Coordinates of C-alpha atoms in Angstrom, one line a residue:
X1 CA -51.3 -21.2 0.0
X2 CA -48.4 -19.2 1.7
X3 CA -49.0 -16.1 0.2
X4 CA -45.4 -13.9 0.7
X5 CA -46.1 -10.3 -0.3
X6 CA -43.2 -8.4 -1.7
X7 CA -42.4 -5.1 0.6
X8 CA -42.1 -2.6 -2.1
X9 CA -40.6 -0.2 0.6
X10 CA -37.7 -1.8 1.0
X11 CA -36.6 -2.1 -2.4
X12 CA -34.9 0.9 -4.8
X13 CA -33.3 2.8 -1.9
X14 CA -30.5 4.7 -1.5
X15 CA -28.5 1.8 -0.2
X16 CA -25.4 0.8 -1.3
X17 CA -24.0 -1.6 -3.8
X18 CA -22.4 -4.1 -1.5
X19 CA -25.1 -4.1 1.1
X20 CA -28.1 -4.0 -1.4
X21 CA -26.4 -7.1 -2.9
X22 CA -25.9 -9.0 0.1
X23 CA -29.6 -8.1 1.0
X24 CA -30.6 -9.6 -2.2
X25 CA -28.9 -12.8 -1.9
X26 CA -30.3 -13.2 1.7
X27 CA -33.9 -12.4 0.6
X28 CA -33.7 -15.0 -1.6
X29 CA -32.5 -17.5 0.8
X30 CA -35.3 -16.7 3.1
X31 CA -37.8 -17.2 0.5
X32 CA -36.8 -20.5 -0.4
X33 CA -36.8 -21.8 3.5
X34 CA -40.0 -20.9 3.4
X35 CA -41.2 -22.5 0.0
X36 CA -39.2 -25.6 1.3
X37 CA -42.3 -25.5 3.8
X38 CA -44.4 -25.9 1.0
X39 CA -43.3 -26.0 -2.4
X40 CA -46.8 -26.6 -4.4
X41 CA -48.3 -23.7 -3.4
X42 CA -46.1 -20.8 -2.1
X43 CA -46.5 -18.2 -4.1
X44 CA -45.1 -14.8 -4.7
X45 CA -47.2 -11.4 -4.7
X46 CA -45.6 -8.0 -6.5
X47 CA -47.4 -5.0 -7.4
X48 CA -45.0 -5.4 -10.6
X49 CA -43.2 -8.6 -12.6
X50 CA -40.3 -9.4 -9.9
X51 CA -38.1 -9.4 -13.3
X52 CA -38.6 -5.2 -13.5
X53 CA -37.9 -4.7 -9.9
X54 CA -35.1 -2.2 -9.3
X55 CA -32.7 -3.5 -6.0
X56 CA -31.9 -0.3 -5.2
X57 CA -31.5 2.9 -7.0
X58 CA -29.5 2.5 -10.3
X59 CA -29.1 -1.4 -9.2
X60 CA -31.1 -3.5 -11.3
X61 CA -31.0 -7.7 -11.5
X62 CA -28.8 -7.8 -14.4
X63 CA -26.3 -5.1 -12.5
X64 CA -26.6 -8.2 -9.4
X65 CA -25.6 -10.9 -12.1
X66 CA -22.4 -9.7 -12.5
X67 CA -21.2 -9.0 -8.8
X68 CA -21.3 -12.5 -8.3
X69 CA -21.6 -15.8 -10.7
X70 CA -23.4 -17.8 -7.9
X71 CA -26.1 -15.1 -8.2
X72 CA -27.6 -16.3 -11.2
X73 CA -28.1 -19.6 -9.9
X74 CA -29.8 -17.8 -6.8
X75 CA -32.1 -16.0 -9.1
X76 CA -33.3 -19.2 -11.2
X77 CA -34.0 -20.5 -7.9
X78 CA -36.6 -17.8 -7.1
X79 CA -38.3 -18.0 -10.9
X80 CA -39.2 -21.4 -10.1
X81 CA -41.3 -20.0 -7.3
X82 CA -44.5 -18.5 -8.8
X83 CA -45.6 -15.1 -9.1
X84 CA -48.5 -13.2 -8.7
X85 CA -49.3 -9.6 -9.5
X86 CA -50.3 -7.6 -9.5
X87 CA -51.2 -7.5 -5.6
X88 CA -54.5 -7.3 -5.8
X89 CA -54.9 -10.1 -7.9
X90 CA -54.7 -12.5 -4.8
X91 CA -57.5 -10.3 -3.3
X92 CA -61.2 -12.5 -3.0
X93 CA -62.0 -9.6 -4.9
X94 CA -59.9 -6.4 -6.5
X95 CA -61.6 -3.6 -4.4
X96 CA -61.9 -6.3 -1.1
X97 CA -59.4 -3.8 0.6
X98 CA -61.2 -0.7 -0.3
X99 CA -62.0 0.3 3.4
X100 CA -58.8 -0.2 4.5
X101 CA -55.6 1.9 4.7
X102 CA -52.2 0.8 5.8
X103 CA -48.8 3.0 7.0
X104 CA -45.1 2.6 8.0
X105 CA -43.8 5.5 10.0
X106 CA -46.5 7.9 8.6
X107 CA -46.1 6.4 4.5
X108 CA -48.7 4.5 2.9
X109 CA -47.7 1.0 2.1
X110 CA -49.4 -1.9 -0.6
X111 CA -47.1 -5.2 0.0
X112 CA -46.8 -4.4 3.8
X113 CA -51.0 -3.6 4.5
X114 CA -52.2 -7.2 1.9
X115 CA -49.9 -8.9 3.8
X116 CA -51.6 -8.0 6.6
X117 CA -55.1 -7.6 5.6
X118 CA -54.3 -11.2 3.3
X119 CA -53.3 -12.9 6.7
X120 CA -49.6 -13.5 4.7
X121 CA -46.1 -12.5 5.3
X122 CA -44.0 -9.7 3.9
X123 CA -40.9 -10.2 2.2
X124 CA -38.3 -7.6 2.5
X125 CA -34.7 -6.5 1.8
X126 CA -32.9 -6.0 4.9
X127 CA -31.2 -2.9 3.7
X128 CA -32.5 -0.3 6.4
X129 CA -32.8 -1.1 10.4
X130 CA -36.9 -0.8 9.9
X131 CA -36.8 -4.0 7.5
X132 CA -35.1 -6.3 9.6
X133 CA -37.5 -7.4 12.2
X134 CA -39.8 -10.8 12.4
X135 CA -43.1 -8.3 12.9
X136 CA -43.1 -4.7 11.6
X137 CA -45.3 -2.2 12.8
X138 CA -48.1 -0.9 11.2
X139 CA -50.7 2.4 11.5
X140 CA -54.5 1.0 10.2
X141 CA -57.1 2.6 9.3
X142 CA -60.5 1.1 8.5
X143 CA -64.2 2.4 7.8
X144 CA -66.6 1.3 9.7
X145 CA -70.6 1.8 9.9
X146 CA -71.9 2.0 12.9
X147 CA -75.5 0.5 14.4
X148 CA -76.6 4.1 14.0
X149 CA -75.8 3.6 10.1
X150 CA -72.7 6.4 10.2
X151 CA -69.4 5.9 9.2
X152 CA -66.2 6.7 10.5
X153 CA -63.0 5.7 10.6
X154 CA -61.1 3.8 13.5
X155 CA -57.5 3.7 13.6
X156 CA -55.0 0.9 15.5
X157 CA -51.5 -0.4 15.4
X158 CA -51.0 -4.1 13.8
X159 CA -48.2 -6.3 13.3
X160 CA -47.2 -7.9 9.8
X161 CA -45.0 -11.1 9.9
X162 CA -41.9 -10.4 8.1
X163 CA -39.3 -12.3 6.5
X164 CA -35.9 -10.5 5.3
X165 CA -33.4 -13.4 6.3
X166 CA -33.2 -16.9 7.0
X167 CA -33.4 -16.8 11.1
X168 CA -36.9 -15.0 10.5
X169 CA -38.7 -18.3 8.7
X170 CA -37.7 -20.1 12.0
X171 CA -39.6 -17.3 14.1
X172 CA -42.8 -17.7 12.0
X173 CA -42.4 -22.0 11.8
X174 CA -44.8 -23.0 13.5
X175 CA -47.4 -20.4 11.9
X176 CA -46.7 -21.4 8.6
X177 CA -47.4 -25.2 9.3
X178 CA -50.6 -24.3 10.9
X179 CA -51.4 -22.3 8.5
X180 CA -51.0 -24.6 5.8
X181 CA -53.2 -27.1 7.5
X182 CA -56.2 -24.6 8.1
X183 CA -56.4 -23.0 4.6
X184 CA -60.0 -21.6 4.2
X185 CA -60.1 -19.5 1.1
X186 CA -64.4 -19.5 0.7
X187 CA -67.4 -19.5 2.9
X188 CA -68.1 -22.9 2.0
X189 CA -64.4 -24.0 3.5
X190 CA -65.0 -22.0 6.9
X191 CA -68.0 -23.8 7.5
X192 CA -66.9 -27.3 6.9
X193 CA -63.7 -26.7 8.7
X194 CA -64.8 -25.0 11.5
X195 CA -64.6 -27.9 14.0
X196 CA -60.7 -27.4 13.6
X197 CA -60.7 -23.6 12.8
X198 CA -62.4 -22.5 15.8
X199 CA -63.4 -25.1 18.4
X200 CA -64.7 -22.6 21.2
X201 CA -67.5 -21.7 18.8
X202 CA -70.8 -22.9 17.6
X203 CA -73.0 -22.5 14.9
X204 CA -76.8 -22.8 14.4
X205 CA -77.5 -24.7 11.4
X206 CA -78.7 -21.6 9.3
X207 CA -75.3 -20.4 9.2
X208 CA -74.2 -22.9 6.7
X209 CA -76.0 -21.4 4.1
X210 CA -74.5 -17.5 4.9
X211 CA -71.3 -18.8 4.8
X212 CA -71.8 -20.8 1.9
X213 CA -73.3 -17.7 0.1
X214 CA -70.9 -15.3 1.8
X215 CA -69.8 -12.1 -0.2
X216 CA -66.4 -13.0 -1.3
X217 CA -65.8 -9.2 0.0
X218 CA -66.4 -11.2 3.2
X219 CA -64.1 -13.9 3.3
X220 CA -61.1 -12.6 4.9
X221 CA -62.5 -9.9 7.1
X222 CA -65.6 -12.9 8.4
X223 CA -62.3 -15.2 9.0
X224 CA -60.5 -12.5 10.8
X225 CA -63.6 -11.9 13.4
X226 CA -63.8 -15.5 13.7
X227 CA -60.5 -15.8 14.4
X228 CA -60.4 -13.0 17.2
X229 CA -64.0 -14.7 18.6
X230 CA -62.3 -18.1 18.9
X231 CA -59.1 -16.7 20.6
X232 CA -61.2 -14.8 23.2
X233 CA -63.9 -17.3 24.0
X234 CA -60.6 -19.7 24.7
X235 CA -59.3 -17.6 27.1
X236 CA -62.4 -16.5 29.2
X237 CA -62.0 -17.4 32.2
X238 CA -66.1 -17.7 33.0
X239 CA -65.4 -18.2 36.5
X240 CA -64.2 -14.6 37.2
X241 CA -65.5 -12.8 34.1
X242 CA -68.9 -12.3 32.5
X243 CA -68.1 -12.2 29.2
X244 CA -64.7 -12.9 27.4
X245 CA -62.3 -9.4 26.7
X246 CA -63.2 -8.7 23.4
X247 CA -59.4 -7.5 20.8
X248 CA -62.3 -6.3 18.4
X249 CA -65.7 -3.8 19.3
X250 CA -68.1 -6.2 20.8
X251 CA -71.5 -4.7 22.3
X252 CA -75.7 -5.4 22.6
X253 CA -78.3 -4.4 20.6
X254 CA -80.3 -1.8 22.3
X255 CA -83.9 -2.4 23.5
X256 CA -85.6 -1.7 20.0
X257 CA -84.0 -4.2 18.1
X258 CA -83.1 -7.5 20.2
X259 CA -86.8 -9.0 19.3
X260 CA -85.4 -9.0 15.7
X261 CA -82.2 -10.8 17.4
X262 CA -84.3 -13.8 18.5
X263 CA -83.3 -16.7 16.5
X264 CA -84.4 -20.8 17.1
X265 CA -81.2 -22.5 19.4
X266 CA -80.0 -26.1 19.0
X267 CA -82.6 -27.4 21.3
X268 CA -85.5 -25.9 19.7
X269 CA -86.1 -23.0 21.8
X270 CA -86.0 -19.1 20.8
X271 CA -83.1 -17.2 22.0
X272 CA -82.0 -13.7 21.9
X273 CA -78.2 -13.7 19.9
X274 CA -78.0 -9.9 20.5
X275 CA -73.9 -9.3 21.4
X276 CA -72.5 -8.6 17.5
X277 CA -69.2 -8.1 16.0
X278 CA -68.4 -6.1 12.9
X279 CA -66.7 -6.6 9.6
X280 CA -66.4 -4.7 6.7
X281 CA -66.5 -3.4 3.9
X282 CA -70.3 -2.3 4.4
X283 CA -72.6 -3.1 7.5
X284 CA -71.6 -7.0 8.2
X285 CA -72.2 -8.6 11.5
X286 CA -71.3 -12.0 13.6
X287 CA -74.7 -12.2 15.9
X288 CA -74.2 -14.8 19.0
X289 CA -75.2 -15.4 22.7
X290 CA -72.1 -16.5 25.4
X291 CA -72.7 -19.8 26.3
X292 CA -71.1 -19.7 30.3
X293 CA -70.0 -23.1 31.9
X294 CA -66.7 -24.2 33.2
X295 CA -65.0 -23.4 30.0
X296 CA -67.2 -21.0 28.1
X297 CA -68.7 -21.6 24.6
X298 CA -69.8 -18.8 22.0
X299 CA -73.1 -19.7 19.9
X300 CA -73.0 -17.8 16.6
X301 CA -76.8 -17.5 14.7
X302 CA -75.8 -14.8 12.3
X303 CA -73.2 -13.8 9.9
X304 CA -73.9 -11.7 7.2
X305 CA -75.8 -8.0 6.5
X306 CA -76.9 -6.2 9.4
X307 CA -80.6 -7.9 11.0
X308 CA -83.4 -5.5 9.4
X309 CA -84.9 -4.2 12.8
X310 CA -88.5 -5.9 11.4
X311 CA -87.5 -9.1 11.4
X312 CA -90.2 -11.6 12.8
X313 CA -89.1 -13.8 15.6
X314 CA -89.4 -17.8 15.4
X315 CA -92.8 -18.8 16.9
X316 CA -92.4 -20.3 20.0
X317 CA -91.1 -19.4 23.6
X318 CA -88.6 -17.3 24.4
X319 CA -85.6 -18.3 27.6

């Protein structure tokens, strides 16, 4: 479902009447041209009941009633829409976020970072210059473990999809459509939809039963990768390059543990899948070989916990 996370930022400033107001009426507005996209299953998601929320300091709902007759109408409108909270709730699991950390000019933010992390949009009020954009900048911070079994943290900008008025459903269009067409909330859907999820990819048979077992920690973060392998694999241009560019860490097993890598390929023959992506939380990994002809293919053997280092290899020869 379209899942439109409420930007608690942006809400309960300093703003004025007028403009908090206006803000208000235009948020509303934006959501419904996007629930108009699909109105079974859009859905809402506040840390708090939208009815307590506070439209700017000393401005609540009821103080928005009266400015304006039409605005009651406006706000019946929304309730139809359904709500989730709080956040979490929408999570695969309540602690799937636990390894991240999201900021906005320095300050931590919840509605902004699952939007994000949830592969949503944020919703805010267009009542400060920072909360008008169609993608808002974001500081992130995620644990990782490394091959070494250390942890640490890496940090990178990301961009949230954000809606505050109308114009900004019309930037995200075509996204939302796809996106509706190519929901995947479980292992299980990943794997029967990857054909249309990620073409330049492949799978060897065993995978099935990871992703059908996957950690529902896993869901979003496995998508993610997948998402980011499928992108770059379409773009490699195998002619000029040896492997695609990577937009997540990418590298080889070293020497001591690419026999445990060696799995059984489509034709029957044992194959080293040692080039891994990460996901977290915890040690999870996307093992694969690059698969190079005139447009290049990425095989995927593994997805799940990192390969213990004594794992036998299939008995038979190795290309």
């Amino acid at each position: 479902m379209p899942l439109l996370f409420l930007n608690e930022r942006s809400w309960a400033t300093t703003c004025d009447r007028r403009r908090a107001g206006e803000a208000m009426a235009d948020f509303i507005d934006a959501v419904r041209a996007v629930v108009k996209e699909d109105p079974d299953d859009t859905a809402l998601v506040s840390e708090v009941a939208r009815e307590s929320l506070e439209i700017a300091q000393g401005y609540t709902i009821g103080d928005w009633f009266l400015d304006d007759p039409k605005n009651r109408d406006r706000w019946r409108r929304l309730r139809a829409l359904q709500n989730r909270s709080p956040v979490k709730s929408v999570f695969p699991t309540p602690d799937a976020d636990g390894h991240l950390e999201y900021r906005h000019l320095g300050e931590k933010v919840l509605g902004l970072g699952a939007a994000h992390f949830m592969k949503g949009i944020a919703v805010s009020l267009a009542v400060a210059p920072e909360w008008t954009p169609a993608l808002i900048d974001l500081e992130r911070s995620e644990l990782v473990e490394l091959d070494d079994g250390t942890l640490e943290f890496e940090q990178g900008s990301v961009e949230v999809r954000n809606i505050s008025v109308k114009t900004h459903v019309d930037d995200h269009l075509d996204w939302i459509r796809k996106t509706r067409l190519a929901r995947a909330d479980s292992g299980r859907q990943i794997w029967e939809r990857r054909a249309d999820l990620y073409p330049h990819l492949e799978f060897l048979p065993a995978v099935e039963a990871q992703l059908s077992d996957l950690n529902p920690h896993w869901i979003v973060p496995v998508r993610q990768r997948l998402e980011q392998l499928n992108t770059a694999t379409a773009a490699w241009d195998t002619k000029n390059r040896p492997e695609p560019e990577w937009p997540a860490k990418v590298t080889p097993e070293g020497e001591n543990r690419k026999r445990a890598c060696q799995f059984k390929d489509l034709d029957g023959e044992t194959r080293t899948f040692d080039l891994h992506a990460r996901f977290t939380p915890g040690a999870g990994r996307i093992h694969f070989r690059l698969i190079r002809q005139e447009k290049g293919k990425l095989r995927i053997a593994h997805i799940g916990d990192k390969i213990p280092a004594g794992r036998p290899a299939p008995q038979n020869s190795v290309s």
